[in-house]
Tab-separated table of C-alpha atoms and ligand atoms in Angstrom:
chain	number	residue	atom	x	y	z
A	29	MET	CA	-24.522	-0.615	-7.837
A	30	SER	CA	-21.013	-0.126	-6.438
A	31	PHE	CA	-20.842	-0.014	-2.655
A	32	LEU	CA	-17.302	1.341	-2.735
A	33	ASN	CA	-18.126	4.219	-5.060
A	34	GLY	CA	-14.547	5.054	-6.041
A	35	ALA	CA	-12.890	3.739	-2.876
A	36	THR	CA	-10.789	0.568	-2.738
A	37	VAL	CA	-11.920	-0.822	0.611
A	38	GLY	CA	-14.986	-0.025	2.693
A	39	PHE	CA	-17.046	-0.926	5.750
A	40	ASP	CA	-20.676	-1.875	5.179
A	41	THR	CA	-21.822	-1.173	8.747
A	42	ALA	CA	-25.487	-1.922	7.934
A	43	ASP	CA	-24.614	-5.548	7.048
A	44	ASN	CA	-21.400	-5.737	9.090
A	45	LYS	CA	-19.234	-6.621	6.097
A	46	ALA	CA	-15.703	-5.708	4.971
A	47	VAL	CA	-15.850	-4.723	1.298
A	48	PHE	CA	-12.950	-4.741	-1.150
A	49	ILE	CA	-12.118	-4.853	-4.850
A	50	ASP	CA	-10.511	-8.172	-5.805
A	51	GLN	CA	-7.354	-6.723	-7.367
A	52	THR	CA	-6.140	-10.091	-8.628
A	53	LEU	CA	-8.869	-9.886	-11.304
A	54	LEU	CA	-7.926	-6.437	-12.594
A	55	PRO	CA	-7.695	-5.061	-15.229
A	56	ASN	CA	-10.045	-7.537	-16.944
A	57	GLU	CA	-12.728	-7.834	-14.302
A	58	TYR	CA	-13.975	-5.422	-11.633
A	59	LYS	CA	-15.461	-7.304	-8.714
A	60	GLU	CA	-16.389	-6.062	-5.252
A	61	ILE	CA	-16.386	-8.668	-2.500
A	62	SER	CA	-18.307	-8.308	0.736
A	63	THR	CA	-17.358	-10.602	3.591
A	64	ASP	CA	-17.428	-11.259	7.312
A	65	ASP	CA	-15.570	-14.553	7.003
A	66	TYR	CA	-12.186	-14.806	8.743
A	67	GLN	CA	-10.602	-17.128	6.151
A	68	GLU	CA	-11.776	-14.980	3.245
A	69	ILE	CA	-10.344	-11.899	4.958
A	70	PHE	CA	-7.019	-13.655	5.672
A	71	ASP	CA	-6.776	-14.856	2.052
A	72	ALA	CA	-7.701	-11.436	0.685
A	73	ILE	CA	-4.596	-9.955	2.335
A	74	LYS	CA	-2.285	-12.942	1.837
A	75	LEU	CA	-3.173	-13.419	-1.852
A	76	LEU	CA	-2.995	-9.672	-2.649
A	77	LYS	CA	-6.679	-9.240	-3.438
A	78	VAL	CA	-6.259	-6.235	-1.154
A	79	ARG	CA	-2.731	-4.909	-1.349
A	80	GLY	CA	-0.678	-1.737	-1.001
A	81	ALA	CA	0.485	-0.821	2.505
A	82	PRO	CA	-2.173	1.800	3.437
A	83	ALA	CA	-5.066	-0.235	1.981
A	84	ILE	CA	-3.869	-3.332	3.848
A	85	GLY	CA	-3.787	-1.296	7.087
A	86	VAL	CA	-7.268	0.179	6.739
A	87	PHE	CA	-8.748	-3.097	5.511
A	88	THR	CA	-7.280	-4.869	8.541
A	89	ALA	CA	-8.960	-2.348	10.863
A	90	ILE	CA	-12.310	-2.832	9.087
A	91	ALA	CA	-11.899	-6.615	9.159
A	92	LEU	CA	-11.112	-6.640	12.875
A	93	ALA	CA	-14.236	-4.587	13.588
A	94	VAL	CA	-16.370	-6.890	11.430
A	95	LEU	CA	-14.984	-10.013	13.118
A	96	MET	CA	-15.446	-8.561	16.619
A	97	ASN	CA	-19.011	-7.452	15.857
A	98	LYS	CA	-19.758	-11.127	15.191
A	99	SER	CA	-18.376	-12.237	18.557
A	100	GLN	CA	-20.824	-14.039	20.850
A	101	SER	CA	-18.980	-12.973	23.988
A	102	THR	CA	-20.226	-10.285	26.397
A	103	ILE	CA	-17.197	-10.410	28.713
A	104	TYR	CA	-14.469	-7.771	28.258
A	105	ASP	CA	-11.479	-10.085	28.837
A	106	GLU	CA	-12.828	-12.569	26.325
A	107	LEU	CA	-13.499	-9.887	23.722
A	108	PHE	CA	-9.988	-8.471	24.158
A	109	ALA	CA	-8.401	-11.933	23.919
A	110	GLU	CA	-10.373	-12.659	20.739
A	111	LEU	CA	-9.291	-9.372	19.146
A	112	LYS	CA	-5.669	-10.025	20.085
A	113	GLU	CA	-5.777	-13.479	18.534
A	114	TYR	CA	-7.130	-12.104	15.248
A	115	CYS	CA	-4.414	-9.406	15.280
A	116	GLU	CA	-1.660	-11.968	15.852
A	117	LYS	CA	-2.889	-14.141	12.988
A	118	LEU	CA	-3.483	-11.346	10.471
A	119	ILE	CA	-0.110	-9.739	11.119
A	120	LEU	CA	1.582	-12.837	9.694
A	121	CYS	CA	-0.048	-12.371	6.254
A	122	ARG	CA	2.331	-9.648	5.032
A	123	PRO	CA	5.448	-9.059	7.157
A	124	THR	CA	6.936	-6.017	5.381
A	125	ALA	CA	4.027	-3.556	5.066
A	126	VAL	CA	4.074	-1.851	8.463
A	127	ASN	CA	0.537	-0.481	8.106
A	128	LEU	CA	-0.783	-3.942	8.940
A	129	LYS	CA	0.995	-3.819	12.287
A	130	TRP	CA	-0.023	-0.181	12.741
A	131	ALA	CA	-3.706	-1.053	12.261
A	132	THR	CA	-3.625	-3.919	14.752
A	133	GLU	CA	-1.855	-1.725	17.328
A	134	GLU	CA	-4.408	1.059	16.870
A	135	MET	CA	-7.313	-1.355	17.361
A	136	LEU	CA	-5.733	-2.915	20.461
A	137	ARG	CA	-4.997	0.565	21.861
A	138	ILE	CA	-8.686	1.504	21.535
A	139	ALA	CA	-9.807	-1.866	22.918
A	140	GLU	CA	-7.682	-1.374	26.031
A	141	LYS	CA	-9.811	1.659	26.935
A	142	CYS	CA	-13.168	-0.076	26.327
A	143	ASN	CA	-15.537	-2.043	28.507
A	144	ALA	CA	-17.781	-4.916	27.470
A	145	ASP	CA	-20.680	-2.555	26.673
A	146	ASN	CA	-18.896	-0.172	24.336
A	147	PHE	CA	-16.277	-2.591	22.915
A	148	LYS	CA	-17.883	-3.309	19.551
A	149	GLN	CA	-19.103	0.229	18.937
A	150	ASN	CA	-15.729	1.799	19.759
A	151	ILE	CA	-13.839	-0.644	17.561
A	152	THR	CA	-16.286	0.055	14.734
A	153	ASN	CA	-15.870	3.813	15.201
A	154	GLN	CA	-12.089	3.473	15.107
A	155	ALA	CA	-12.192	1.570	11.809
A	156	MET	CA	-14.429	4.288	10.326
A	157	LYS	CA	-11.979	6.959	11.551
A	158	MET	CA	-9.071	5.153	9.927
A	159	ILE	CA	-10.894	5.155	6.583
A	160	GLU	CA	-11.402	8.924	6.781
A	161	TYR	CA	-7.843	9.489	8.043
A	162	ASP	CA	-6.338	7.602	5.105
A	163	ILE	CA	-8.384	9.616	2.605
A	164	ALA	CA	-7.341	12.907	4.239
A	165	ILE	CA	-3.613	12.172	4.402
A	166	CYS	CA	-3.449	10.888	0.833
A	167	ARG	CA	-5.152	14.072	-0.316
A	168	LYS	CA	-2.553	16.137	1.569
A	169	ILE	CA	0.300	14.154	-0.021
A	170	GLY	CA	-1.304	14.907	-3.394
A	171	GLU	CA	-1.493	18.628	-2.683
A	172	TYR	CA	2.138	18.924	-1.532
A	173	GLY	CA	3.292	16.720	-4.398
A	174	ALA	CA	1.359	18.646	-7.062
A	175	GLU	CA	3.015	21.869	-5.909
A	176	LEU	CA	6.451	20.247	-6.056
A	177	LEU	CA	5.808	18.933	-9.574
A	178	GLU	CA	4.547	22.238	-10.933
A	179	ASN	CA	7.202	22.275	-13.695
A	180	CYS	CA	7.181	18.584	-14.366
A	181	ASN	CA	5.814	17.030	-17.576
A	182	SER	CA	6.202	13.354	-16.835
A	183	VAL	CA	7.024	10.998	-13.995
A	184	LEU	CA	7.997	7.373	-13.680
A	185	THR	CA	6.434	5.165	-11.021
A	186	HIS	CA	7.077	1.612	-9.855
A	187	CYS	CA	4.466	-0.869	-8.603
A	188	ASN	CA	1.064	0.544	-7.672
A	189	ALA	CA	0.894	3.261	-5.058
A	190	GLY	CA	-2.266	4.773	-6.440
A	191	ARG	CA	-5.851	4.742	-5.271
A	192	LEU	CA	-5.916	0.931	-5.434
A	193	ALA	CA	-3.194	0.838	-2.770
A	194	THR	CA	-5.021	3.171	-0.371
A	195	VAL	CA	-8.674	3.984	0.290
A	196	LYS	CA	-8.707	6.812	-2.296
A	197	TYR	CA	-6.202	9.017	-4.230
A	198	GLY	CA	-3.119	6.907	-3.449
A	199	THR	CA	0.238	8.139	-2.260
A	200	ALA	CA	2.619	8.215	-5.256
A	201	LEU	CA	-0.192	8.855	-7.746
A	202	SER	CA	-2.057	11.364	-5.617
A	203	PRO	CA	0.110	14.309	-6.840
A	204	VAL	CA	-0.727	13.316	-10.431
A	205	TYR	CA	-4.477	13.269	-9.665
A	206	VAL	CA	-4.400	16.569	-7.786
A	207	ALA	CA	-2.312	18.181	-10.547
A	208	LYS	CA	-4.912	17.015	-13.094
A	209	GLU	CA	-7.701	18.611	-11.041
A	210	GLN	CA	-5.671	21.826	-11.180
A	211	GLY	CA	-5.404	21.633	-14.986
A	212	HIS	CA	-1.842	20.274	-15.097
A	213	ASN	CA	-1.612	16.995	-17.007
A	214	ILE	CA	1.424	14.981	-15.968
A	215	LYS	CA	2.288	11.939	-18.104
A	216	VAL	CA	3.105	8.715	-16.282
A	217	TYR	CA	5.533	5.956	-17.229
A	218	ALA	CA	4.476	2.876	-15.247
A	219	ASP	CA	7.013	0.092	-14.682
A	220	GLU	CA	5.166	-3.176	-15.251
A	221	THR	CA	6.609	-4.465	-11.918
A	222	ARG	CA	7.534	-8.130	-12.208
A	223	PRO	CA	6.530	-10.624	-10.996
A	224	LEU	CA	2.984	-9.615	-9.983
A	225	LEU	CA	2.564	-6.836	-12.547
A	226	GLN	CA	1.030	-4.262	-10.203
A	227	GLY	CA	2.263	-1.494	-12.529
A	228	ALA	CA	0.860	-2.984	-15.730
A	229	ARG	CA	-2.383	-4.323	-14.293
A	230	LEU	CA	-3.245	-1.816	-11.565
A	231	THR	CA	-1.383	1.464	-12.044
A	232	ALA	CA	-2.171	1.558	-15.757
A	233	PHE	CA	-5.790	0.556	-15.066
A	234	GLU	CA	-6.513	3.311	-12.577
A	235	LEU	CA	-4.560	6.001	-14.457
A	236	CYS	CA	-6.278	5.239	-17.778
A	237	ASP	CA	-9.606	5.187	-15.928
A	238	ALA	CA	-8.809	8.699	-14.682
A	239	GLY	CA	-7.903	9.903	-18.196
A	240	ILE	CA	-4.175	10.254	-17.504
A	241	ASP	CA	-1.615	9.814	-20.301
A	242	THR	CA	-0.092	6.446	-19.347
A	243	THR	CA	2.759	4.441	-20.855
A	244	VAL	CA	3.602	0.987	-19.531
A	245	ILE	CA	7.229	-0.097	-19.794
A	246	CYS	CA	8.947	-3.331	-18.801
A	247	ASP	CA	11.038	-2.907	-15.666
A	248	ASN	CA	14.275	-3.163	-17.638
A	249	MET	CA	13.331	-0.127	-19.770
A	250	ALA	CA	13.549	2.449	-16.975
A	251	SER	CA	17.137	3.305	-17.841
A	252	PHE	CA	16.143	3.873	-21.486
A	253	VAL	CA	13.381	6.357	-20.669
A	254	MET	CA	15.578	8.178	-18.163
A	255	LYS	CA	18.570	8.416	-20.495
A	256	ASN	CA	16.340	9.771	-23.245
A	257	GLY	CA	15.001	12.549	-21.061
A	258	LEU	CA	11.452	11.186	-21.001
A	259	VAL	CA	10.919	11.492	-17.249
A	260	ASP	CA	11.407	14.512	-14.993
A	261	ALA	CA	10.934	12.789	-11.634
A	262	VAL	CA	10.297	9.424	-10.024
A	263	LEU	CA	7.410	8.952	-7.581
A	264	VAL	CA	7.060	5.773	-5.541
A	265	GLY	CA	5.197	4.652	-2.447
A	266	CYS	CA	6.575	2.747	0.518
A	267	ASP	CA	5.754	-0.243	2.683
A	268	ARG	CA	7.947	0.532	5.704
A	269	VAL	CA	10.344	3.409	6.316
A	270	ALA	CA	13.104	3.180	8.927
A	271	LEU	CA	13.989	6.165	11.113
A	272	ASN	CA	17.047	6.966	8.977
A	273	GLY	CA	14.883	7.115	5.828
A	274	ASP	CA	15.841	3.727	4.352
A	275	THR	CA	12.697	2.642	2.537
A	276	ALA	CA	11.170	-0.767	1.865
A	277	ASN	CA	9.036	-0.754	-1.264
A	278	LYS	CA	8.160	-3.165	-4.069
A	279	ILE	CA	11.066	-5.213	-5.397
A	280	GLY	CA	12.874	-3.201	-8.058
A	281	THR	CA	12.414	0.177	-6.400
A	282	SER	CA	16.030	0.424	-5.258
A	283	GLY	CA	17.234	-0.257	-8.813
A	284	VAL	CA	15.043	2.585	-10.085
A	285	ALA	CA	16.489	4.880	-7.399
A	286	ILE	CA	20.054	3.985	-8.404
A	287	LEU	CA	19.224	4.764	-12.039
A	288	ALA	CA	17.557	8.042	-11.097
A	289	LYS	CA	20.678	9.094	-9.180
A	290	HIS	CA	22.827	8.220	-12.210
A	291	TYR	CA	20.691	10.327	-14.548
A	292	ASN	CA	20.258	13.137	-12.019
A	293	ILE	CA	16.488	12.734	-11.826
A	294	PRO	CA	14.795	13.522	-8.477
A	295	PHE	CA	13.507	10.425	-6.674
A	296	TYR	CA	10.579	11.054	-4.327
A	297	VAL	CA	9.035	8.625	-1.849
A	298	CYS	CA	5.419	9.452	-0.988
A	299	MET	CA	5.090	8.484	2.659
A	300	PRO	CA	2.113	8.699	4.972
A	301	PHE	CA	3.480	8.758	8.539
A	302	SER	CA	1.531	5.545	9.203
A	303	THR	CA	4.226	3.830	7.087
A	304	LEU	CA	7.116	5.046	9.253
A	305	ASP	CA	8.287	2.358	11.665
A	306	LYS	CA	9.513	4.225	14.744
A	307	ASN	CA	11.021	1.011	16.111
A	308	ILE	CA	13.342	0.443	13.174
A	309	LYS	CA	16.537	2.478	12.895
A	310	LYS	CA	17.767	1.360	9.481
A	311	GLY	CA	16.659	-0.613	6.444
A	312	ASP	CA	18.738	-3.720	7.267
A	313	ASP	CA	16.381	-4.373	10.178
A	314	ILE	CA	13.259	-4.553	7.965
A	315	VAL	CA	11.960	-8.084	7.362
A	316	ILE	CA	11.527	-8.765	3.655
A	317	GLU	CA	8.527	-10.881	2.618
A	318	MET	CA	9.586	-13.863	0.503
A	319	ARG	CA	6.884	-15.213	-1.801
A	320	ASP	CA	6.243	-18.365	-3.790
A	321	GLY	CA	8.515	-18.881	-6.812
A	322	ASP	CA	5.521	-19.879	-8.950
A	323	GLU	CA	4.774	-16.167	-9.249
A	324	ILE	CA	7.931	-15.848	-11.372
A	325	GLY	CA	7.749	-18.759	-13.780
A	326	GLU	CA	4.153	-19.945	-13.906
A	327	MET	CA	1.508	-17.556	-12.746
A	328	TRP	CA	1.124	-15.526	-15.945
A	329	TYR	CA	1.926	-18.210	-18.490
A	330	GLU	CA	0.001	-21.092	-20.008
A	331	LYS	CA	3.064	-23.319	-19.628
A	332	PRO	CA	5.947	-23.018	-17.110
A	333	MET	CA	8.519	-20.540	-18.406
A	334	ILE	CA	11.516	-21.789	-16.467
A	335	PRO	CA	13.101	-25.246	-16.480
A	336	GLU	CA	11.844	-27.559	-13.747
A	337	THR	CA	15.269	-27.849	-12.112
A	338	ALA	CA	15.919	-24.092	-11.961
A	339	LYS	CA	15.469	-22.492	-8.544
A	340	THR	CA	13.619	-19.233	-7.978
A	341	LEU	CA	14.113	-16.433	-5.484
A	342	ASN	CA	11.143	-14.138	-4.984
A	343	PRO	CA	11.692	-11.286	-2.510
A	344	ALA	CA	8.589	-9.072	-2.642
A	345	PHE	CA	10.367	-5.893	-1.523
A	346	ASP	CA	13.779	-4.270	-1.450
A	347	ILE	CA	15.329	-1.458	0.533
A	348	THR	CA	16.193	1.857	-1.080
A	349	ASP	CA	19.049	3.519	0.763
A	350	HIS	CA	18.087	6.923	2.160
A	351	SER	CA	21.030	8.525	0.309
A	352	LEU	CA	19.207	7.852	-2.986
A	353	ILE	CA	15.975	9.579	-1.896
A	354	THR	CA	15.700	13.244	-2.839
A	355	ALA	CA	12.782	13.842	-0.446
A	356	PHE	CA	9.726	12.290	1.171
A	357	ILE	CA	6.362	13.755	0.227
A	358	THR	CA	4.263	13.360	3.392
A	359	GLU	CA	0.956	14.646	4.759
A	360	LYS	CA	3.028	17.018	6.907
A	361	GLY	CA	4.994	18.473	4.005
A	362	ILE	CA	8.100	17.659	1.989
A	363	ILE	CA	10.989	16.493	4.131
A	364	THR	CA	14.418	14.921	3.732
A	365	ALA	CA	15.527	11.658	5.354
A	366	ASP	CA	17.469	13.643	7.984
A	367	GLU	CA	14.298	15.502	8.994
A	368	ILE	CA	12.112	12.423	9.625
A	369	LYS	CA	13.030	12.178	13.325
A	370	LYS	CA	11.843	15.770	13.941
A	371	TYR	CA	8.280	14.773	13.055
A	372	ILE	CA	7.740	11.901	15.483
B	415	LIG	O1	2.889	-6.352	-2.725
B	415	LIG	P1	2.062	-5.114	-2.824
B	415	LIG	O2	1.320	-4.991	-4.120
B	415	LIG	O3	1.181	-4.922	-1.623
B	415	LIG	O4	3.153	-3.957	-2.793
B	415	LIG	C1	2.742	-2.624	-2.834
B	415	LIG	C2	3.850	-1.650	-2.878
B	415	LIG	O5	5.017	-1.986	-2.810
B	415	LIG	C3	3.461	-0.222	-2.911
B	415	LIG	O6	4.368	0.523	-3.640
B	415	LIG	C4	3.437	0.289	-1.466
B	415	LIG	O7	2.632	-0.548	-0.675
B	415	LIG	C5	2.992	1.664	-1.351
B	415	LIG	S1	1.265	1.797	-1.539
B	415	LIG	C6	0.744	3.365	-1.313
């Protein structure tokens, strides 16, 4: 029996366990993992078993509650110090996705108002609230997006910003799901998304599972489908948005945005406000996560696919300039980059 029942991450409060789908096994194996072990939690985020900015944020909140519920301490200062230490360690796992930082800040904010008696319960309640909050805002993004795409037959998406990247619904794929509920079937072209293949493995998996017409293309085919009039809009998610609208998302996103501009195709970023970094003015200030080069030449192949002496460069994200973004689809409505500041 599935504990998650259609969600991507969950909190088993009866057993005090953080629950997640191991996304590194998809699409060939579906496996839910239940844990209260710090190292397993750390590895789950670091190794992308749980990934996608909103899912990372909510999972972090659940994990912090699980870890604190296990604490032996009954003294407030000790509990707070323990929580802070976990936050400082977890935040290092993925430096670009701001939702990780957001979740740790939210938990510390709640902890500051607690005492020793209500500490664990309040932290647990906050994690549960963040699960519900994520579901609600993704649904809203889907509703606004479905309205915007009323006359759209097909979209292109990059990476996975679907239900597997959030608790439910997703951000970039939520409009497609809501449109389907309303009887409007939008086709999706999914970029495979080198090097970790989130588009091929995860986006295609969840869209096919939902009965959506899905076509996987290699990343270098986006220009072909755009030139041939096969896509009406681009929908992507985001990992951190600066105040001017510059957007960090999966490596390759900015190239897709440049192509979309060239072919006059609207390029929408689906952004929950939890992914806006109010402390960052422009994209240049966003730290880009650099990952192991083995992901490029070895991970998916039986034998290494690049010569031993060749170097690799593996930035996990890039920055799409705000001038390339037609609009942001948010839980508060559809807004332009210039309007972001009005909403904070
Ligand atoms: O490295 P990942 O798989 O965590 O990267 C995910 C993305 O870049 C998503 O597009 C982004 O987090 C938005 S998820 C709603």
